[in-house]
Coordinates of C-alpha atoms in Angstrom, one line a residue:
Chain A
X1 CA 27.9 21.1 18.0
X2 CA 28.2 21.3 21.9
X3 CA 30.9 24.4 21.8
X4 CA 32.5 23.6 18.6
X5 CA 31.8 25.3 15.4
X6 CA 32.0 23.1 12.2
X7 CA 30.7 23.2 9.0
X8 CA 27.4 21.3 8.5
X9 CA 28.7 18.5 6.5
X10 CA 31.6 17.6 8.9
X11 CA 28.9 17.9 12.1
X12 CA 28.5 14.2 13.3
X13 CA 26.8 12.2 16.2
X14 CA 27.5 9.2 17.2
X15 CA 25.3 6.6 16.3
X16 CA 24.4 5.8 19.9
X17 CA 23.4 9.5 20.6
X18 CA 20.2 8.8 22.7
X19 CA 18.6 11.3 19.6
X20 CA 19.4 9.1 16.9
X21 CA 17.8 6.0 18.6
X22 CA 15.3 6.6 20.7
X23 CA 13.9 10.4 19.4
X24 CA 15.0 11.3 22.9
X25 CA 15.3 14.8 22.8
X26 CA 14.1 18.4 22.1
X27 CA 14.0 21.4 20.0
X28 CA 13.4 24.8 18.4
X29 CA 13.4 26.7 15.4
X30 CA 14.0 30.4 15.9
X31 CA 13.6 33.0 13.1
X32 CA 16.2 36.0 12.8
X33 CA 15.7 39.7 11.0
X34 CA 18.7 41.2 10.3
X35 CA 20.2 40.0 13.5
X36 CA 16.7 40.2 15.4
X37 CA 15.7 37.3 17.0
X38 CA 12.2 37.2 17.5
X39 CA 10.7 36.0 20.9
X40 CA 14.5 34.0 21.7
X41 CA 13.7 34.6 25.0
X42 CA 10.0 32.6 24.7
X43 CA 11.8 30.0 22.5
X44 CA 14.4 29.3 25.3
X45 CA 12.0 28.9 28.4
X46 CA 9.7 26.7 26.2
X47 CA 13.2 24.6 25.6
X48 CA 13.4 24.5 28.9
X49 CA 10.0 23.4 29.7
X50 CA 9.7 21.0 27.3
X51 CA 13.3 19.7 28.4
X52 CA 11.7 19.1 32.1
X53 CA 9.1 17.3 30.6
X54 CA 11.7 14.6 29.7
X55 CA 13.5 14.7 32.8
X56 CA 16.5 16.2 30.4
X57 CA 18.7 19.6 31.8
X58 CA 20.4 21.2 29.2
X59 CA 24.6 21.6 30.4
X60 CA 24.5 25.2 29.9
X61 CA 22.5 28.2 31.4
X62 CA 19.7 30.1 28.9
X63 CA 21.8 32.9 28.7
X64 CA 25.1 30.6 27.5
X65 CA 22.7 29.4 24.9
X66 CA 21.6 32.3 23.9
X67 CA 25.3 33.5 23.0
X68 CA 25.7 30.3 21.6
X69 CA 22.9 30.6 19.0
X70 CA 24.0 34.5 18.6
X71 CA 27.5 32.9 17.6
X72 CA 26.2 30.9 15.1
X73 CA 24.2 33.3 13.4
X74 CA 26.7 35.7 13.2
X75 CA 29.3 33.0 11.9
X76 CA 26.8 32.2 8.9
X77 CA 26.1 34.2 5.6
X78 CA 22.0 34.0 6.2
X79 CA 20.9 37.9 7.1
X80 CA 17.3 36.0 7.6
X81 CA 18.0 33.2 9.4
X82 CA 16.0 30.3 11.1
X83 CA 18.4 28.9 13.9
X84 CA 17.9 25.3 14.6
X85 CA 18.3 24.0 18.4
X86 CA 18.5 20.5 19.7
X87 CA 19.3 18.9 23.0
X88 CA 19.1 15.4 23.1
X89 CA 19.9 12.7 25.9
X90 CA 23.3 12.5 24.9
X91 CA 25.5 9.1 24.0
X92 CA 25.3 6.0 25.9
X93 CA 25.5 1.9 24.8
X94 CA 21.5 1.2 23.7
X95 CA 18.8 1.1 26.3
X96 CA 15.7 2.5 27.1
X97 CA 17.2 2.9 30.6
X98 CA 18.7 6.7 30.9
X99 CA 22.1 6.1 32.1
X100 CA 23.3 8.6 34.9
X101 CA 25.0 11.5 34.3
X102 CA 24.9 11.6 30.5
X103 CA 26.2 14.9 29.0
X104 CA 23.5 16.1 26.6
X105 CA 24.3 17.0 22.8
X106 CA 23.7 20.0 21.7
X107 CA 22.9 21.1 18.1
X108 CA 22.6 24.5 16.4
X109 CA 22.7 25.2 12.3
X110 CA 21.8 28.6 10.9
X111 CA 19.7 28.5 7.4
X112 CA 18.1 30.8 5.2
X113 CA 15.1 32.0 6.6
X114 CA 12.3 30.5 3.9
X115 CA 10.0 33.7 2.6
X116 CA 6.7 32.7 1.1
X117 CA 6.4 34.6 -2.7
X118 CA 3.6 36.8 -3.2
X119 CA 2.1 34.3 -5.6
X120 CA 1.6 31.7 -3.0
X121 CA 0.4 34.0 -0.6
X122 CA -2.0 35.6 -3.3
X123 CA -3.2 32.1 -4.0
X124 CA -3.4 30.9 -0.4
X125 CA -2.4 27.3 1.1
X126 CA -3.6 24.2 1.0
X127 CA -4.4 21.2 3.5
X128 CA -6.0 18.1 4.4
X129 CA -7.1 16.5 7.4
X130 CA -6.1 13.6 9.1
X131 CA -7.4 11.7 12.1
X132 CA -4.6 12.3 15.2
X133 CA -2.5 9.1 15.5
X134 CA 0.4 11.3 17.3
X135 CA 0.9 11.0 21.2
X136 CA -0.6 12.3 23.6
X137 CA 2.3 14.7 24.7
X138 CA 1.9 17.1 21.3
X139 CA 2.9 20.2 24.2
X140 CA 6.2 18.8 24.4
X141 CA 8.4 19.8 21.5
X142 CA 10.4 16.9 20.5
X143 CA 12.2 15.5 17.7
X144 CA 9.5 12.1 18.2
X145 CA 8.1 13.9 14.9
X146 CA 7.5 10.7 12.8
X147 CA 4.0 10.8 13.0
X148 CA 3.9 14.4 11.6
X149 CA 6.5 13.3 9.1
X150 CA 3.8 11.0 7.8
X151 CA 0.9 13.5 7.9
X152 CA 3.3 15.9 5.7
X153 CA 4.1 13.1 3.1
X154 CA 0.4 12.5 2.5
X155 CA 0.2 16.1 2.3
X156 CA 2.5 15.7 -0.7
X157 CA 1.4 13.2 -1.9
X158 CA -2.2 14.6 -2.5
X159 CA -0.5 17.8 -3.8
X160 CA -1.3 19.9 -0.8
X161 CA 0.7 22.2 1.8
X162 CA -0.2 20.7 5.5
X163 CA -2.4 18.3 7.2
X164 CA -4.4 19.3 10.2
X165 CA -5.0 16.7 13.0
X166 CA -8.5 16.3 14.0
X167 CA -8.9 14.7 17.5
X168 CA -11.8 11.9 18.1
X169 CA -14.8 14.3 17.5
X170 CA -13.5 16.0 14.8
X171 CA -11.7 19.0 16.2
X172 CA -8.8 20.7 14.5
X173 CA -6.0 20.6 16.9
X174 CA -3.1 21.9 14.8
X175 CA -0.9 21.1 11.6
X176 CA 1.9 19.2 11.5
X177 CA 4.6 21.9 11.9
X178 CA 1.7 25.0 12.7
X179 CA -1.4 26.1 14.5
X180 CA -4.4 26.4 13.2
X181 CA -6.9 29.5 13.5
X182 CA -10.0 30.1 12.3
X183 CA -12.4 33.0 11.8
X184 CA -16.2 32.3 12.4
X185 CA -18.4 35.3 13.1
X186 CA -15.7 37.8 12.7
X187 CA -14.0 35.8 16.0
X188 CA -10.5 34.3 15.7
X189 CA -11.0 30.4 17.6
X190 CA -8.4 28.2 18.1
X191 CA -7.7 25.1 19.7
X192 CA -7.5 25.5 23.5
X193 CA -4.0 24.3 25.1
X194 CA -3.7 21.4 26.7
X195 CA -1.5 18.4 25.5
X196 CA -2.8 17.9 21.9
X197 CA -1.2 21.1 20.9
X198 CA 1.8 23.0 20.7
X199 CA 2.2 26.0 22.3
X200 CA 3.1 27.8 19.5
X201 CA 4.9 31.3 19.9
X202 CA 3.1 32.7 17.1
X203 CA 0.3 31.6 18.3
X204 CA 0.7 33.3 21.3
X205 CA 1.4 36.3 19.3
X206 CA -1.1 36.2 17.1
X207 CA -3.6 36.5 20.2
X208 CA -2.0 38.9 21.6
X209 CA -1.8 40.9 18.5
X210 CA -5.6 40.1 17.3
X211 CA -6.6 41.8 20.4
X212 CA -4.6 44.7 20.5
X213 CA -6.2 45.4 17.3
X214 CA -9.9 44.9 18.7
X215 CA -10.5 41.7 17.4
X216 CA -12.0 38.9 19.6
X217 CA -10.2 35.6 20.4
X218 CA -11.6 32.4 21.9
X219 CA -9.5 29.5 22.3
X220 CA -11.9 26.6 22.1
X221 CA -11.8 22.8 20.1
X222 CA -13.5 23.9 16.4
X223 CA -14.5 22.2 13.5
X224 CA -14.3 23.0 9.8
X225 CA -18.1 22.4 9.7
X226 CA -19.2 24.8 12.0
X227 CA -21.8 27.7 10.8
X228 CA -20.2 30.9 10.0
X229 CA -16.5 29.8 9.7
X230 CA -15.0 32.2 6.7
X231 CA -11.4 31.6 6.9
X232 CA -8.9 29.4 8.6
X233 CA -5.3 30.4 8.8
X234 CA -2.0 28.6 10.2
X235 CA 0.9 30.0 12.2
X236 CA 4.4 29.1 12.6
X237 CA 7.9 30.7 13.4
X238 CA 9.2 30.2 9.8
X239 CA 5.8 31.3 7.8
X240 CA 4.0 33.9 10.7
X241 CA 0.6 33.3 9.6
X242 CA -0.4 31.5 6.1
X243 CA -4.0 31.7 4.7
X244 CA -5.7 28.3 4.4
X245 CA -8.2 28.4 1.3
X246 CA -9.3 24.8 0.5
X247 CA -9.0 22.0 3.2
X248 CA -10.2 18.3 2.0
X249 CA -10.5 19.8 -1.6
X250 CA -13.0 22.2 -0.3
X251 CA -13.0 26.0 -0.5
X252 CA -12.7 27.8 2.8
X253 CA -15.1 31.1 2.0
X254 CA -15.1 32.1 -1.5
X255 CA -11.1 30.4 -1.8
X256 CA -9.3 33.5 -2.0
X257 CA -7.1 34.5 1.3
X258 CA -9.4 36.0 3.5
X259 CA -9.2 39.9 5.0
X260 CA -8.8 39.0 8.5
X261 CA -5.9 36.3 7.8
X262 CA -3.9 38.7 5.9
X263 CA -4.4 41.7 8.9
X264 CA -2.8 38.6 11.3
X265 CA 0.1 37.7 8.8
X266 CA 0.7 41.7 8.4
X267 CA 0.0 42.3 12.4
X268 CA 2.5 40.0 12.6
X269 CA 5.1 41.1 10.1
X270 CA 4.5 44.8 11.7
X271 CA 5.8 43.7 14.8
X272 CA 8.7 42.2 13.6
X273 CA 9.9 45.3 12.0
X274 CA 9.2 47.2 14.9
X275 CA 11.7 44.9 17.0
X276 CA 14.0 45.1 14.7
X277 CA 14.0 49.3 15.1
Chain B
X1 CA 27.4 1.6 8.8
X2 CA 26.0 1.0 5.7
X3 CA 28.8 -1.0 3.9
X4 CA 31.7 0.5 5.9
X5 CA 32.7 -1.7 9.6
X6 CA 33.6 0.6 11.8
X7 CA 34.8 1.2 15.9
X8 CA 31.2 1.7 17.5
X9 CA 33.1 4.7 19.2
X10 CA 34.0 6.2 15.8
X11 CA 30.6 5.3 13.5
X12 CA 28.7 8.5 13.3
X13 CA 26.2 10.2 11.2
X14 CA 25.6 13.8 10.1
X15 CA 23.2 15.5 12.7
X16 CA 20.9 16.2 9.6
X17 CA 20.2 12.6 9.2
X18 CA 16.3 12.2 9.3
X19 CA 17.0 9.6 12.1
X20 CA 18.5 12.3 14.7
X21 CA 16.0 15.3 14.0
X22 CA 12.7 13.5 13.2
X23 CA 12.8 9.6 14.4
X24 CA 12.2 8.8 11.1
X25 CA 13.5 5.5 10.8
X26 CA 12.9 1.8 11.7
X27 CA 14.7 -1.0 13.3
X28 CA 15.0 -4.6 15.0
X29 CA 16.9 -6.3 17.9
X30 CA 17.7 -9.7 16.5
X31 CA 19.3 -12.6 19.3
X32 CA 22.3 -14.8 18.0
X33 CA 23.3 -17.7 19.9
X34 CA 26.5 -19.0 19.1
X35 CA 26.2 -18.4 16.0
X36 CA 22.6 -19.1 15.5
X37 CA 19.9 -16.5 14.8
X38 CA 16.5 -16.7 16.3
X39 CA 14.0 -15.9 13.7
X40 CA 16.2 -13.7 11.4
X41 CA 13.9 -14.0 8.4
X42 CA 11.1 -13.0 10.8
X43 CA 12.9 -9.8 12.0
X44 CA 13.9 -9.0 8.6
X45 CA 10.4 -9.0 7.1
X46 CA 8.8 -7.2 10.3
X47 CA 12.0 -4.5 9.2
X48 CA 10.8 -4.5 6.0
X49 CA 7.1 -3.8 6.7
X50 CA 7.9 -1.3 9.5
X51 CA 10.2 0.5 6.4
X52 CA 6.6 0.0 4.4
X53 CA 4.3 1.4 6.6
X54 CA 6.2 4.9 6.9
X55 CA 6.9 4.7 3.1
X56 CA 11.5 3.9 3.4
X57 CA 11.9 1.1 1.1
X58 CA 15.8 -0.3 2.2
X59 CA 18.7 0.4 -0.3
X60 CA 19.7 -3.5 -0.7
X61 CA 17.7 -6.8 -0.5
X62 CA 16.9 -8.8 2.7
X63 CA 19.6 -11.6 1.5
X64 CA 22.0 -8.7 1.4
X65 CA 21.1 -7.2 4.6
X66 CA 21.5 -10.6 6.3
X67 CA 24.7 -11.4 5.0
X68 CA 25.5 -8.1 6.4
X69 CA 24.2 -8.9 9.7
X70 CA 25.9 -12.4 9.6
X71 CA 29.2 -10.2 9.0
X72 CA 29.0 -7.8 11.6
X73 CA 28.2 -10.9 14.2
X74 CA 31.5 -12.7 13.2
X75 CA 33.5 -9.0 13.5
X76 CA 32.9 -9.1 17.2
X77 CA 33.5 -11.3 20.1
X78 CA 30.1 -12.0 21.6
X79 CA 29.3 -15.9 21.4
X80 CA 25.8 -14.9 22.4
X81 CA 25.0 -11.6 20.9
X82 CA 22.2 -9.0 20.7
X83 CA 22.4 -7.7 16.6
X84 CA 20.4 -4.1 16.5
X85 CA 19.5 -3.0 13.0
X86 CA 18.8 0.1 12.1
X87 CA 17.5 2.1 8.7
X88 CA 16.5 5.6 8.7
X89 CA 15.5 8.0 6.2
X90 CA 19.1 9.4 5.6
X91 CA 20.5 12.8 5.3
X92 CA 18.7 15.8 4.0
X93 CA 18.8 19.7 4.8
X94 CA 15.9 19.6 7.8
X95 CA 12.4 19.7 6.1
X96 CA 9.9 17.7 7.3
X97 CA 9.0 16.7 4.1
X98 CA 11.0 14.2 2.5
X99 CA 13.3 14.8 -0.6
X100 CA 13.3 13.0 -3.7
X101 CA 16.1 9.9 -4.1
X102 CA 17.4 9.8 -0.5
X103 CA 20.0 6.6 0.4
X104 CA 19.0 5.4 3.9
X105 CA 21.1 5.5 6.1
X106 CA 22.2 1.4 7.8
X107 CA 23.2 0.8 10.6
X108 CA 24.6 -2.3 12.7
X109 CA 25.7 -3.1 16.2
X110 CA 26.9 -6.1 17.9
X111 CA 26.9 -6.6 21.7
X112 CA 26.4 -9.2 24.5
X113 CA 23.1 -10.5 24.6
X114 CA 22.1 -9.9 28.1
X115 CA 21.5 -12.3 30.4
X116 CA 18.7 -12.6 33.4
X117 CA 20.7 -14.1 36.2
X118 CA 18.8 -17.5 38.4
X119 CA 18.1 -15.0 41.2
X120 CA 16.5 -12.0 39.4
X121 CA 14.3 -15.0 37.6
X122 CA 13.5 -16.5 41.5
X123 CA 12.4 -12.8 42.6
X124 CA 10.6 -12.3 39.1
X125 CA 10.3 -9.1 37.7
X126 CA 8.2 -6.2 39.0
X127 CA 6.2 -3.5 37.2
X128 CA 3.5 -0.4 37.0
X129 CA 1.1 0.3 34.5
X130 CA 0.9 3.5 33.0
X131 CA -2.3 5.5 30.6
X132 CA -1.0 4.6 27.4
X133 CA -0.1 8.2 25.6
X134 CA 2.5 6.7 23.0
X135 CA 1.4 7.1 19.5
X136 CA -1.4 5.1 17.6
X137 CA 0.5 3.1 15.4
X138 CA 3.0 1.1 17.5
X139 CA 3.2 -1.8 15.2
X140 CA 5.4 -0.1 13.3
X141 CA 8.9 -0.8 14.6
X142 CA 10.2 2.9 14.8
X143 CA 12.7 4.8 16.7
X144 CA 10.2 7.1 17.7
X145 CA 10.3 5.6 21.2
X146 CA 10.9 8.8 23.3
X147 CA 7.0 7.4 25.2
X148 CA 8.8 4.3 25.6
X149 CA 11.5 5.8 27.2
X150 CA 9.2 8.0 29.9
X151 CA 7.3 5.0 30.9
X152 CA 11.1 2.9 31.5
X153 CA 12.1 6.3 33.4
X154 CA 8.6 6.1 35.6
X155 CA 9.2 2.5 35.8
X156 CA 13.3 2.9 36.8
X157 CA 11.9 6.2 39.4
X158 CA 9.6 3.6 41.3
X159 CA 12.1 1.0 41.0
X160 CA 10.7 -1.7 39.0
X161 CA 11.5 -3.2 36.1
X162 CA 8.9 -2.2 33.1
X163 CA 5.9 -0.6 32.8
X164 CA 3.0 -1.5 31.0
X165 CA 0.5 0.6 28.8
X166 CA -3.4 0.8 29.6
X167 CA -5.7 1.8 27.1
X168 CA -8.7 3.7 27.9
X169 CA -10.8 1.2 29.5
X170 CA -7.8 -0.3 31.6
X171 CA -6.9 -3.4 29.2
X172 CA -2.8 -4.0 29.2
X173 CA -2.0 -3.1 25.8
X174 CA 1.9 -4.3 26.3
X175 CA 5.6 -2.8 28.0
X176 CA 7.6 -0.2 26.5
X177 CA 9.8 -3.3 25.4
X178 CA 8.0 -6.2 26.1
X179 CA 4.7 -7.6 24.9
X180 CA 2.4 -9.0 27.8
X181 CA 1.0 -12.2 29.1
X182 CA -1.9 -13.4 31.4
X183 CA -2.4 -16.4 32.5
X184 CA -6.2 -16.9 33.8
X185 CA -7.9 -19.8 34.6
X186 CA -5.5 -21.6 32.9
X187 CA -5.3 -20.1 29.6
X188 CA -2.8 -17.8 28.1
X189 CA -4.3 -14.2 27.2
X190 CA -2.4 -11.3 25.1
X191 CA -3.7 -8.7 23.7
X192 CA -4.6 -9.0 20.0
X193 CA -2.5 -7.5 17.3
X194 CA -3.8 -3.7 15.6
X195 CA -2.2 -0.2 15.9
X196 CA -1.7 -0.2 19.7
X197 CA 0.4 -3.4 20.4
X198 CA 3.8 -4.4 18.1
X199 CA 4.1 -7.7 16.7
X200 CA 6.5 -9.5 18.8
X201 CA 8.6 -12.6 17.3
X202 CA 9.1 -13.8 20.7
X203 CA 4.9 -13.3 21.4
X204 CA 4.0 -15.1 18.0
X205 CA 6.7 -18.0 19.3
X206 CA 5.2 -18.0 22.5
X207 CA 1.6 -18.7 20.7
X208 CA 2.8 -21.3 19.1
X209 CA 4.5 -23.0 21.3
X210 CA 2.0 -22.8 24.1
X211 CA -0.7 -24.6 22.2
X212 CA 1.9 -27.0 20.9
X213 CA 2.4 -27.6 24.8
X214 CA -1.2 -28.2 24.9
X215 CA -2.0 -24.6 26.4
X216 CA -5.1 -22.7 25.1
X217 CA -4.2 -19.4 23.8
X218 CA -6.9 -16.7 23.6
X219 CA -5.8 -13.1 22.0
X220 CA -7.9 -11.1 23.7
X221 CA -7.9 -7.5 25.5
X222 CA -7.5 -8.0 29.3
X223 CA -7.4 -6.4 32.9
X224 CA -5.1 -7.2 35.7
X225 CA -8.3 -6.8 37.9
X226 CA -10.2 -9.7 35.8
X227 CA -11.4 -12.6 38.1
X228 CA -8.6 -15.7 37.7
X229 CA -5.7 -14.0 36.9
X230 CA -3.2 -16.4 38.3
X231 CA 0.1 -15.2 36.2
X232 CA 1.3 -12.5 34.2
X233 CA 5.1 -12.3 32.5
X234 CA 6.4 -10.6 29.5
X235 CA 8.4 -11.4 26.0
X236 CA 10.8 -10.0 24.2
X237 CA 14.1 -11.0 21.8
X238 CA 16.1 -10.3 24.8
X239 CA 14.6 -11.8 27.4
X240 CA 12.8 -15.2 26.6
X241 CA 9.4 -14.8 28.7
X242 CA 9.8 -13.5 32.1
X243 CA 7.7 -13.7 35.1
X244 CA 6.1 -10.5 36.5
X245 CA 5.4 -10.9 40.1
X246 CA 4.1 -7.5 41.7
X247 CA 2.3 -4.9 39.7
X248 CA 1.7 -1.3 40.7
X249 CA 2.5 -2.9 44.3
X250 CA 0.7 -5.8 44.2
X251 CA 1.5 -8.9 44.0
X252 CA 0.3 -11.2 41.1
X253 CA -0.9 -14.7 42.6
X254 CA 1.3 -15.8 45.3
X255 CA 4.3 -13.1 44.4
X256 CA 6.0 -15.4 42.8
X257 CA 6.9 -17.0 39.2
X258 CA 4.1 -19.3 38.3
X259 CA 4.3 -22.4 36.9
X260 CA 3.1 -21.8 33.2
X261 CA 5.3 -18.6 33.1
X262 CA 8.7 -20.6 34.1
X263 CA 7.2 -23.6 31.5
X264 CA 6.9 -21.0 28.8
X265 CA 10.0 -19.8 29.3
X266 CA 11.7 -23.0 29.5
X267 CA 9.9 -24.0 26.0
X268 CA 11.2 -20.9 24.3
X269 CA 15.0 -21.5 25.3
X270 CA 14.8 -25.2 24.1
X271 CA 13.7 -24.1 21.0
X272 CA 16.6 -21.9 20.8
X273 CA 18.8 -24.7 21.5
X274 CA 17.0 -26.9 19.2
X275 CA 17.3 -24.2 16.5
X276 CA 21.8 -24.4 17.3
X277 CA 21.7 -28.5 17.0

């Protein structure tokens, strides 16, 4: 917490921190190899960005952070890691109003990095769809995540893995805590960015990886119904890519992870060993 | 906090509290007059469907909650207080879904109920209007407010006092804290309750007593453009009803408080002071 080290359960805000009351402030989840971040750099800027967004300027330059967060890791037992960062407002008596020169809190914990089994991954995921009731600023990573803590507990509660939001025409946008890809025609589409969506950073990467390995990419607003859609896959820092095989308690292609989702997730995994050598 | 009182300066919570990483949590602003609470039953049962609506059922009974609150008024020297209530989710390790058997986590504050001073209410109050981009269900009563807070950051940048959301065809929806009055050709207009607008207690009171005044009341989406517009001012626990005199530059009727605003104000203050004899 800011430059203190303590364990978890003894790591406290106070109960005016700006975060706690008003979801004012931002975050990332960063996954480490063996002491290889992956993308720390991408994961910073995009704190940044999305910091600007709310008018709030982290205390600390990118590259104090990013000893910070090296700190941490090291400090904790987790060999995989995902490192949590927040910055929010900071503390100040309750109002709306930001009050001037507030010192922003800053957050980061160190867990063990989640690995899907080989069952589930042999087996595939599975999701519903909801219609978006989020705001309007989804490009801006923030910890304003009640909405997608609702579309995850109706996940649950209908026994499934994610929920994908589908905008006013029916569009997939994203997941709740991923993006959302899918194959149609052999072509990898996914929603074009804009502020509906995350920029996800595996997202980003799964592009660029797709390509390098010949396969086209079209970011454009899809649906589930279209002609010739075979698979649909989801990508996030913790999970890389996930195959999607029934959606609204429908199979996605014959309901077994499709070819081209598990190239991505192994694309994907490649290139995190590479970093790492 | 929960059942413990406790120096605002020393009540914190664990940053892993579902309240400080995903806004997942509810809460009301209740006004105590010397001793007298406006509407407390009313606030409590809006807490308790807010708490509904995103599935946190509170950890002790409305009788027990407002004895707390009762408590935690007579623990602090404010005659005429501000009481802010707050449940969220409580503390898990970060998931976005929600673990089984969680204690929510309660929280009370007490502080002087501010008060608009004769020469703010000559000037009236001044305003923008901004394209609503907050969430879709903002008649739930959640800290998810970091919208909120941009639009009162916008408003505080072009030095006015609120600003009020526009949906897609230009009706005023309501502030980030206020809900939002017309007055045109007479009649009062608000726009009706549903997913965009919250609930107020002080908009309800203001229905009522309006038409008990002998004022027609119509709940009905509105523009500030509309033909007869005479008046527009805004509600809220805080504030009473107060008169908004110049929106997005312009001024509103003459640029200053009209007559049914400062009458609707006046009625809602001598009902409070009804409600202390």
């Amino acid at each position: 917490m800011n430059d203190d080290f303590t364990p978890l359960s003894q790591a406290c805000v106070n109960i005016e921190d700006r975060g706690f009351q008003f979801a004012d402030g931002v975050y990332e989840v960063i996954a480490c190899f063996g002491g290889t971040f992956i993308d720390l750099d991408e994961h910073l800027e995009r704190l940044w960005r999305s910091g600007h967004a709310i008018n709030l300027t982290p205390h600390l330059s990118m590259e104090e952070l990013a000893e910070l967060i090296h700190e941490t890791y090291r400090r904790n037992p987790y060999r995989d890691a995902m490192l949590y960062v927040q910055f929010t407002r900071g503390v100040a008596p309750r109002s709306h109003l930001i009050s001037k020169g507030m010192l922003p809190t800053l957050v980061i914990t160190s867990r063990q990095l989640p690995s899907i089994t080989d069952e589930k991954l042999h087996q595939g995921a599975t999701a519903i769809t909801l219609n978006d009731f989020r705001w309007q600023r989804c490009d801006i990573k923030s910890i304003s995540l009640l909405a997608s803590v609702m579309g995850k507990q109706e996940a649950a509660r209908l026994h499934v893995d994610e929920a994908f939001w589908l905008d006013e025409d029916g569009h997939v946008l994203e997941g709740c805590s991923t993006n959302c890809f899918a194959v149609m025609d052999g072509e990898l589409l996914t929603h074009p960015l804009g502020h509906r969506v995350l920029e996800g950073i595996t997202r980003k990467m799964t592009i660029r990886l797709a390509r390098k390995h010949g396969l086209s990419v079209c970011e454009r607003p899809w649906k589930l119904d279209e002609q010739g859609l075979s698979e649909v896959f989801m990508t996030s820092t913790t999970n890389a890519a996930m195959p999607v095989c029934q959606i609204d308690g429908n199979m996605i292609g014959d309901g077994r992870p499709g070819n081209i989702s598990l190239s991505v997730r192994q694309w994907l995994l490649n290139h995190f060993k590479e970093l790492r050598s």
